[in-house]
Amino acid sequence: MHHLVDYEILRLIWWLFLGVLLIGFAIMDGFDLGVAALLPLVARTDVERRVAINSIGPVWDGNQVWLILGAGAIFAAWPAIYAAAFSGFYIALFLVLATLILRPVGFEFRNKIADPRWRSFWDWALFAGGLVPSLVFGVAFGNLLQGVPFRIDGDLRVAYEGSGLFELLNPFGLLAGLLSLAMLTTHGAVYLSLKTEGAVRDRARGFIRVGAPVSVALFALAGVWVFYGVPGYALTTAAVMDGPSNPLFKEAVRQPGAWMANYAAHPWMMAAPALGLVGPLLVWGLSATGRAGLAFIASGLGIAGVVGTAGVSMFPFLMPSSVAPSASLTVWDASSSHVTLFVMLVATLIFLPIVLAYTGFIFRTLRGTVSPADVQRHSNSLY
């Protein structure tokens, strides 16, 4: 049955699916993270903080499904990536997990006691649960572009040779982290301008005027840095697209400018960085004219452009090795078996539309804005 779809096509489909899931997570869970990270800036009173929190309270846990889907897809479709990532980024991922745990606890516990100190503690916990993941996910992408220090031995065991968290916090990694933070907080501000009323909405609009151009500037700076200062990776032997998943069967080198090669070979890929630059500019213009709904769509397209730029720049590499380039993990040698990818494809084609339909139904059901009057009127039933 699985021979209905060629192995190389399945690998390409799952590379695309991985991109779709990462973009879905960045767009859907991204505005939750952005709103939480903006709490101290957009909300100054308890009522204002509750307005911001209740704008995402009913949907954040559904949006978290995209993170689970993304992690599950990496585990099942790209097990070698999963193993290498959890070796190299272990402390960073633990930090993300620890702060993400603060989110459900903060949402549920914050309103249980009226003591201002109690509520302030959980407000800062929610802030950390938005800020840290937004920053760390960007740092991880920045390090992927530079290469991760791991080797693979003859038994295909991954040996990570890095020194831990602080090694990841290198200048380019931090730039990518700041880009991610600017992008997601701007996305959160657009969502607040769409879903809230009063002072919270006004401050969110004010933040967009800063966040959108900063996102463009950081993305442009990252592009220039990659062009001039971040060596890419290239295959020196022909890729075996339908062969066994053994990274050691190929040879690769690290060389300046390699991350730009795909754009010369496939000019249509320039659509991704163009979208990453134009999206935030559209957000800025649409928000200034009060069209928050269109601004939210533009923000999502900008995020898709930024994430897509990383994907098409690196293709076919998924996780290059900075210490043993030939051990780098690619689309053609880091996947699960032919049968596994086919079974997962069938399952995805069944369940992903259900997730999308459910998400659309929830957002339609919960359409409308959150106002200070709503929060005060329903003080005991809302977050």
CSV table of C-alpha atoms in Angstrom, one decimal:
chain,number,residue,atom,x,y,z
A,1,MET,CA,0.0,0.0,0.0
A,2,HIS,CA,2.7,2.4,1.0
A,3,HIS,CA,4.3,2.1,-2.5
A,4,LEU,CA,1.5,4.2,-3.8
A,5,VAL,CA,3.7,7.2,-2.9
A,6,ASP,CA,7.4,7.2,-3.6
A,7,TYR,CA,9.8,7.4,-0.6
A,8,GLU,CA,11.4,10.7,-1.8
A,9,ILE,CA,7.9,12.3,-2.3
A,10,LEU,CA,6.9,11.2,1.2
A,11,ARG,CA,10.0,12.8,2.7
A,12,LEU,CA,9.3,16.0,0.9
A,13,ILE,CA,5.7,16.0,2.0
A,14,TRP,CA,6.7,15.6,5.6
A,15,TRP,CA,9.3,18.4,5.3
A,16,LEU,CA,6.4,20.6,4.1
A,17,PHE,CA,4.1,19.3,6.9
A,18,LEU,CA,6.8,20.1,9.4
A,19,GLY,CA,6.9,23.6,8.1
A,20,VAL,CA,3.1,23.9,8.2
A,21,LEU,CA,3.0,22.7,11.8
A,22,LEU,CA,5.8,25.1,12.9
A,23,ILE,CA,4.1,28.0,11.1
A,24,GLY,CA,0.8,26.9,12.6
A,25,PHE,CA,2.3,26.9,16.1
A,26,ALA,CA,4.0,30.3,15.6
A,27,ILE,CA,0.8,31.9,14.3
A,28,MET,CA,-1.8,30.3,16.6
A,29,ASP,CA,0.2,29.9,19.9
A,30,GLY,CA,2.3,32.8,19.0
A,31,PHE,CA,-0.3,35.4,19.8
A,32,ASP,CA,-0.9,33.7,23.2
A,33,LEU,CA,2.8,34.0,24.0
A,34,GLY,CA,2.9,37.5,22.7
A,35,VAL,CA,-0.1,38.7,24.8
A,36,ALA,CA,1.4,37.1,27.9
A,37,ALA,CA,4.8,38.8,27.2
A,38,LEU,CA,3.0,42.1,26.8
A,39,LEU,CA,1.1,42.0,30.0
A,40,PRO,CA,3.3,44.6,31.9
A,41,LEU,CA,3.2,47.0,28.9
A,42,VAL,CA,-0.5,46.9,27.9
A,43,ALA,CA,-2.2,46.4,31.3
A,44,ARG,CA,-1.6,48.5,34.3
A,45,THR,CA,-4.6,47.7,36.6
A,46,ASP,CA,-6.0,44.4,37.7
A,47,VAL,CA,-9.1,44.9,35.5
A,48,GLU,CA,-6.9,45.7,32.5
A,49,ARG,CA,-4.7,42.6,33.1
A,50,ARG,CA,-7.9,40.5,33.3
A,51,VAL,CA,-9.1,42.0,30.0
A,52,ALA,CA,-5.8,40.9,28.3
A,53,ILE,CA,-5.8,37.5,30.0
A,54,ASN,CA,-9.4,36.8,29.1
A,55,SER,CA,-8.8,37.6,25.4
A,56,ILE,CA,-6.6,34.4,25.2
A,57,GLY,CA,-8.0,32.5,28.2
A,58,PRO,CA,-10.6,30.5,26.2
A,59,VAL,CA,-8.3,29.6,23.3
A,60,TRP,CA,-4.7,29.2,24.5
A,61,ASP,CA,-5.0,25.5,25.4
A,62,GLY,CA,-6.5,24.7,21.9
A,63,ASN,CA,-3.7,26.6,20.3
A,64,GLN,CA,-1.2,24.6,22.3
A,65,VAL,CA,-2.2,21.6,20.2
A,66,TRP,CA,0.0,23.0,17.4
A,67,LEU,CA,3.1,22.6,19.6
A,68,ILE,CA,2.1,19.0,20.4
A,69,LEU,CA,1.5,18.3,16.7
A,70,GLY,CA,4.8,19.8,15.8
A,71,ALA,CA,6.8,17.9,18.5
A,72,GLY,CA,4.9,14.7,17.6
A,73,ALA,CA,5.6,15.1,13.9
A,74,ILE,CA,9.4,15.5,14.6
A,75,PHE,CA,9.3,12.5,16.9
A,76,ALA,CA,7.5,10.2,14.4
A,77,ALA,CA,8.7,11.5,11.0
A,78,TRP,CA,12.2,12.7,11.9
A,79,PRO,CA,13.4,10.6,14.9
A,80,ALA,CA,17.1,11.5,14.3
A,81,ILE,CA,16.2,15.2,14.5
A,82,TYR,CA,14.3,14.6,17.7
A,83,ALA,CA,17.2,12.8,19.3
A,84,ALA,CA,19.8,15.3,18.2
A,85,ALA,CA,17.7,18.3,19.2
A,86,PHE,CA,17.0,17.0,22.7
A,87,SER,CA,20.7,16.3,23.2
A,88,GLY,CA,21.8,19.7,21.9
A,89,PHE,CA,19.0,21.9,23.2
A,90,TYR,CA,18.1,20.0,26.3
A,91,ILE,CA,18.5,22.8,28.9
A,92,ALA,CA,16.9,25.3,26.6
A,93,LEU,CA,13.9,23.0,26.0
A,94,PHE,CA,13.7,22.3,29.7
A,95,LEU,CA,13.5,26.0,30.3
A,96,VAL,CA,10.8,26.4,27.7
A,97,LEU,CA,8.8,23.5,29.3
A,98,ALA,CA,9.2,24.9,32.8
A,99,THR,CA,7.9,28.3,31.7
A,100,LEU,CA,5.1,26.8,29.6
A,101,ILE,CA,3.9,24.9,32.7
A,102,LEU,CA,3.4,28.3,34.4
A,103,ARG,CA,0.8,29.3,31.8
A,104,PRO,CA,-2.1,26.8,32.7
A,105,VAL,CA,-1.3,27.2,36.4
A,106,GLY,CA,-1.3,31.0,36.1
A,107,PHE,CA,-4.6,31.1,34.2
A,108,GLU,CA,-6.3,28.8,36.7
A,109,PHE,CA,-4.9,30.1,40.0
A,110,ARG,CA,-4.7,33.9,39.4
A,111,ASN,CA,-8.3,34.7,40.1
A,112,LYS,CA,-8.8,32.3,43.0
A,113,ILE,CA,-7.6,34.8,45.6
A,114,ALA,CA,-8.2,38.6,45.5
A,115,ASP,CA,-4.9,39.5,47.2
A,116,PRO,CA,-3.0,41.9,44.9
A,117,ARG,CA,0.3,40.1,45.8
A,118,TRP,CA,-1.1,36.8,44.8
A,119,ARG,CA,-2.3,38.1,41.5
A,120,SER,CA,0.9,40.0,40.8
A,121,PHE,CA,2.9,36.8,41.3
A,122,TRP,CA,0.8,34.9,38.7
A,123,ASP,CA,0.9,37.9,36.3
A,124,TRP,CA,4.7,37.7,36.3
A,125,ALA,CA,4.5,34.0,35.9
A,126,LEU,CA,2.3,34.4,32.8
A,127,PHE,CA,4.7,37.1,31.5
A,128,ALA,CA,7.7,34.6,31.9
A,129,GLY,CA,5.6,31.9,30.2
A,130,GLY,CA,5.2,34.2,27.2
A,131,LEU,CA,8.6,35.8,27.1
A,132,VAL,CA,10.9,32.8,27.6
A,133,PRO,CA,9.5,30.5,24.9
A,134,SER,CA,9.2,33.3,22.4
A,135,LEU,CA,12.9,34.1,22.9
A,136,VAL,CA,14.2,30.6,23.1
A,137,PHE,CA,12.4,29.3,20.0
A,138,GLY,CA,14.1,32.0,18.0
A,139,VAL,CA,17.5,31.3,19.6
A,140,ALA,CA,17.1,27.6,18.6
A,141,PHE,CA,16.5,28.6,14.9
A,142,GLY,CA,19.5,30.9,15.0
A,143,ASN,CA,21.7,28.0,16.2
A,144,LEU,CA,20.3,25.6,13.6
A,145,LEU,CA,21.3,28.0,10.8
A,146,GLN,CA,24.9,28.1,12.3
A,147,GLY,CA,25.1,24.4,12.8
A,148,VAL,CA,24.9,22.3,16.0
A,149,PRO,CA,28.0,20.6,17.4
A,150,PHE,CA,27.2,16.9,17.2
A,151,ARG,CA,28.7,13.8,15.7
A,152,ILE,CA,27.1,10.5,14.7
A,153,ASP,CA,29.1,7.3,15.2
A,154,GLY,CA,28.9,4.1,13.1
A,155,ASP,CA,26.0,2.8,15.2
A,156,LEU,CA,24.1,6.0,14.4
A,157,ARG,CA,24.3,7.3,18.0
A,158,VAL,CA,24.3,11.0,18.4
A,159,ALA,CA,27.2,12.6,20.5
A,160,TYR,CA,26.6,16.2,21.4
A,161,GLU,CA,29.8,18.2,21.9
A,162,GLY,CA,28.5,21.6,22.9
A,163,SER,CA,28.8,23.2,26.3
A,164,GLY,CA,25.1,23.9,27.1
A,165,LEU,CA,22.7,26.8,27.3
A,166,PHE,CA,25.2,29.7,27.2
A,167,GLU,CA,26.8,28.4,24.0
A,168,LEU,CA,23.4,28.8,22.3
A,169,LEU,CA,23.3,32.4,23.5
A,170,ASN,CA,25.8,33.6,20.8
A,171,PRO,CA,25.3,36.9,19.0
A,172,PHE,CA,23.4,35.5,16.0
A,173,GLY,CA,21.4,33.2,18.2
A,174,LEU,CA,20.4,36.1,20.3
A,175,LEU,CA,19.5,38.2,17.2
A,176,ALA,CA,17.2,35.4,16.0
A,177,GLY,CA,15.7,35.2,19.5
A,178,LEU,CA,15.0,39.0,19.5
A,179,LEU,CA,13.4,38.7,16.1
A,180,SER,CA,11.2,35.9,17.3
A,181,LEU,CA,10.2,38.0,20.4
A,182,ALA,CA,9.5,41.1,18.4
A,183,MET,CA,7.5,39.2,15.8
A,184,LEU,CA,5.3,37.3,18.4
A,185,THR,CA,4.8,40.3,20.7
A,186,THR,CA,3.7,42.3,17.7
A,187,HIS,CA,1.4,39.4,16.7
A,188,GLY,CA,0.0,39.4,20.2
A,189,ALA,CA,-0.5,43.2,20.1
A,190,VAL,CA,-2.5,42.9,16.9
A,191,TYR,CA,-4.7,40.2,18.5
A,192,LEU,CA,-5.3,42.5,21.5
A,193,SER,CA,-6.2,45.3,19.2
A,194,LEU,CA,-8.8,43.0,17.6
A,195,LYS,CA,-10.2,41.3,20.7
A,196,THR,CA,-10.1,44.0,23.5
A,197,GLU,CA,-11.5,47.4,24.2
A,198,GLY,CA,-10.4,50.5,26.1
A,199,ALA,CA,-6.9,51.2,27.4
A,200,VAL,CA,-5.5,47.7,26.6
A,201,ARG,CA,-6.5,48.0,22.9
A,202,ASP,CA,-5.0,51.6,22.7
A,203,ARG,CA,-1.7,50.5,24.3
A,204,ALA,CA,-1.6,47.4,22.0
A,205,ARG,CA,-2.0,49.7,19.0
A,206,GLY,CA,0.8,51.9,20.3
A,207,PHE,CA,3.1,48.9,20.6
A,208,ILE,CA,2.4,47.8,17.0
A,209,ARG,CA,3.8,51.1,15.8
A,210,VAL,CA,7.1,50.1,17.4
A,211,GLY,CA,7.0,46.3,17.2
A,212,ALA,CA,6.2,46.0,13.4
A,213,PRO,CA,9.2,48.1,12.1
A,214,VAL,CA,11.5,46.6,14.7
A,215,SER,CA,10.5,43.1,13.4
A,216,VAL,CA,11.3,44.2,9.8
A,217,ALA,CA,14.7,45.7,10.9
A,218,LEU,CA,15.7,42.6,12.8
A,219,PHE,CA,14.7,40.3,10.0
A,220,ALA,CA,16.6,42.4,7.4
A,221,LEU,CA,19.7,42.4,9.7
A,222,ALA,CA,19.5,38.7,10.2
A,223,GLY,CA,19.4,38.2,6.4
A,224,VAL,CA,22.5,40.5,5.9
A,225,TRP,CA,24.2,38.6,8.7
A,226,VAL,CA,23.5,35.2,7.1
A,227,PHE,CA,24.7,36.5,3.7
A,228,TYR,CA,28.0,37.9,5.0
A,229,GLY,CA,28.7,36.1,8.3
A,230,VAL,CA,27.0,32.8,8.7
A,231,PRO,CA,28.5,29.9,6.6
A,232,GLY,CA,26.0,27.5,5.2
A,233,TYR,CA,26.2,23.9,4.4
A,234,ALA,CA,26.2,22.1,1.0
A,235,LEU,CA,26.2,18.5,-0.2
A,236,THR,CA,29.3,17.4,-2.1
A,237,THR,CA,27.8,14.1,-3.2
A,238,ALA,CA,24.6,13.5,-5.0
A,239,ALA,CA,21.7,13.1,-2.6
A,240,VAL,CA,20.1,9.6,-2.5
A,241,MET,CA,16.5,10.7,-2.1
A,242,ASP,CA,14.9,7.3,-1.8
A,243,GLY,CA,17.7,5.4,0.1
A,244,PRO,CA,18.0,4.3,3.7
A,245,SER,CA,18.0,6.9,6.5
A,246,ASN,CA,21.7,6.9,7.2
A,247,PRO,CA,23.3,10.4,7.5
A,248,LEU,CA,26.8,8.9,7.1
A,249,PHE,CA,26.2,7.8,3.5
A,250,LYS,CA,26.8,11.3,2.2
A,251,GLU,CA,29.4,14.0,2.3
A,252,ALA,CA,28.8,17.7,3.1
A,253,VAL,CA,30.9,20.8,3.7
A,254,ARG,CA,30.4,24.1,5.4
A,255,GLN,CA,31.0,27.0,3.1
A,256,PRO,CA,30.2,30.8,3.0
A,257,GLY,CA,27.1,31.8,1.1
A,258,ALA,CA,25.6,28.2,0.9
A,259,TRP,CA,22.3,29.3,2.5
A,260,MET,CA,21.7,31.6,-0.4
A,261,ALA,CA,22.2,28.9,-3.1
A,262,ASN,CA,18.6,27.8,-3.2
A,263,TYR,CA,17.4,31.3,-4.1
A,264,ALA,CA,19.7,31.4,-7.1
A,265,ALA,CA,18.6,27.9,-8.2
A,266,HIS,CA,14.9,28.4,-7.4
A,267,PRO,CA,14.0,32.2,-7.6
A,268,TRP,CA,10.4,31.5,-6.5
A,269,MET,CA,11.7,30.8,-3.0
A,270,MET,CA,12.3,34.6,-2.6
A,271,ALA,CA,8.6,34.8,-1.9
A,272,ALA,CA,9.4,33.6,1.7
A,273,PRO,CA,11.8,36.4,2.7
A,274,ALA,CA,9.7,38.9,0.8
A,275,LEU,CA,6.6,37.9,2.8
A,276,GLY,CA,8.7,38.2,6.0
A,277,LEU,CA,9.5,41.8,5.2
A,278,VAL,CA,6.2,42.9,3.7
A,279,GLY,CA,4.0,41.3,6.3
A,280,PRO,CA,5.0,43.5,9.3
A,281,LEU,CA,4.9,46.6,7.1
A,282,LEU,CA,1.3,45.7,6.1
A,283,VAL,CA,0.6,45.2,9.8
A,284,TRP,CA,1.9,48.6,10.6
A,285,GLY,CA,-0.2,50.3,7.9
A,286,LEU,CA,-3.4,48.3,8.5
A,287,SER,CA,-3.3,48.8,12.2
A,288,ALA,CA,-2.8,52.6,11.8
A,289,THR,CA,-6.0,52.7,9.8
A,290,GLY,CA,-8.0,50.6,12.3
A,291,ARG,CA,-8.3,47.4,10.2
A,292,ALA,CA,-7.3,45.0,13.0
A,293,GLY,CA,-8.7,41.9,11.3
A,294,LEU,CA,-6.7,42.4,8.1
A,295,ALA,CA,-3.6,43.3,10.2
A,296,PHE,CA,-3.9,40.0,12.0
A,297,ILE,CA,-3.9,38.1,8.7
A,298,ALA,CA,-0.9,40.2,7.5
A,299,SER,CA,0.9,39.4,10.8
A,300,GLY,CA,0.3,35.7,10.2
A,301,LEU,CA,1.6,35.9,6.7
A,302,GLY,CA,4.7,37.7,7.9
A,303,ILE,CA,5.4,35.0,10.5
A,304,ALA,CA,4.9,32.3,7.8
A,305,GLY,CA,7.5,34.2,5.7
A,306,VAL,CA,10.1,34.3,8.4
A,307,VAL,CA,9.7,30.6,9.4
A,308,GLY,CA,9.5,29.7,5.7
A,309,THR,CA,12.7,31.6,5.0
A,310,ALA,CA,14.7,29.5,7.5
A,311,GLY,CA,13.2,26.3,5.9
A,312,VAL,CA,13.9,27.1,2.2
A,313,SER,CA,17.3,28.5,3.0
A,314,MET,CA,18.5,25.4,4.7
A,315,PHE,CA,16.8,22.8,2.4
A,316,PRO,CA,17.6,19.9,2.3
A,317,PHE,CA,19.4,20.3,5.6
A,318,LEU,CA,17.3,20.0,8.8
A,319,MET,CA,20.0,20.0,11.4
A,320,PRO,CA,23.5,20.7,10.1
A,321,SER,CA,26.5,19.6,12.2
A,322,SER,CA,29.2,22.3,12.8
A,323,VAL,CA,31.8,19.8,13.9
A,324,ALA,CA,31.2,17.0,11.4
A,325,PRO,CA,29.3,18.5,8.4
A,326,SER,CA,28.9,15.1,6.7
A,327,ALA,CA,26.9,13.9,9.7
A,328,SER,CA,24.4,16.7,9.2
A,329,LEU,CA,20.8,15.6,9.2
A,330,THR,CA,18.9,16.2,5.9
A,331,VAL,CA,15.4,15.6,4.5
A,332,TRP,CA,16.8,12.6,2.6
A,333,ASP,CA,18.6,10.8,5.4
A,334,ALA,CA,16.9,11.6,8.8
A,335,SER,CA,13.3,10.4,8.2
A,336,SER,CA,11.4,7.4,9.5
A,337,SER,CA,10.8,4.4,7.2
A,338,HIS,CA,8.7,4.5,4.0
A,339,VAL,CA,5.8,2.6,5.8
A,340,THR,CA,5.8,4.9,8.8
A,341,LEU,CA,5.7,8.1,6.8
A,342,PHE,CA,2.8,6.7,4.7
A,343,VAL,CA,0.7,5.6,7.7
A,344,MET,CA,1.3,9.0,9.3
A,345,LEU,CA,0.3,10.8,6.1
A,346,VAL,CA,-3.0,8.9,6.0
A,347,ALA,CA,-3.6,9.7,9.7
A,348,THR,CA,-2.7,13.4,9.2
A,349,LEU,CA,-5.0,13.7,6.2
A,350,ILE,CA,-7.8,12.5,8.4
A,351,PHE,CA,-7.1,14.3,11.7
A,352,LEU,CA,-5.6,17.7,10.6
A,353,PRO,CA,-8.9,18.8,8.9
A,354,ILE,CA,-10.7,17.9,12.1
A,355,VAL,CA,-8.3,20.1,14.1
A,356,LEU,CA,-8.7,23.0,11.7
A,357,ALA,CA,-12.5,22.6,11.7
A,358,TYR,CA,-12.6,22.5,15.5
A,359,THR,CA,-10.3,25.6,15.7
A,360,GLY,CA,-12.4,27.5,13.3
A,361,PHE,CA,-15.6,26.6,15.2
A,362,ILE,CA,-14.2,27.7,18.5
A,363,PHE,CA,-13.0,31.1,17.2
A,364,ARG,CA,-16.3,31.7,15.5
A,365,THR,CA,-18.2,30.8,18.7
A,366,LEU,CA,-16.0,33.0,20.8
A,367,ARG,CA,-15.9,36.0,18.4
A,368,GLY,CA,-16.3,39.5,19.8
A,369,THR,CA,-14.3,41.6,22.2
A,370,VAL,CA,-13.5,41.6,25.9
A,371,SER,CA,-14.2,44.9,27.7
A,372,PRO,CA,-13.5,46.1,31.2
A,373,ALA,CA,-17.2,46.1,31.8
A,374,ASP,CA,-17.4,42.4,30.9
A,375,VAL,CA,-14.7,41.5,33.3
A,376,GLN,CA,-16.2,43.4,36.2
A,377,ARG,CA,-19.7,42.1,35.4
A,378,HIS,CA,-18.5,38.4,35.4
A,379,SER,CA,-15.8,38.7,38.0
A,380,ASN,CA,-16.2,35.2,39.4
A,381,SER,CA,-16.7,33.3,36.1
A,382,LEU,CA,-13.8,34.7,34.1
A,383,TYR,CA,-10.0,34.4,34.6
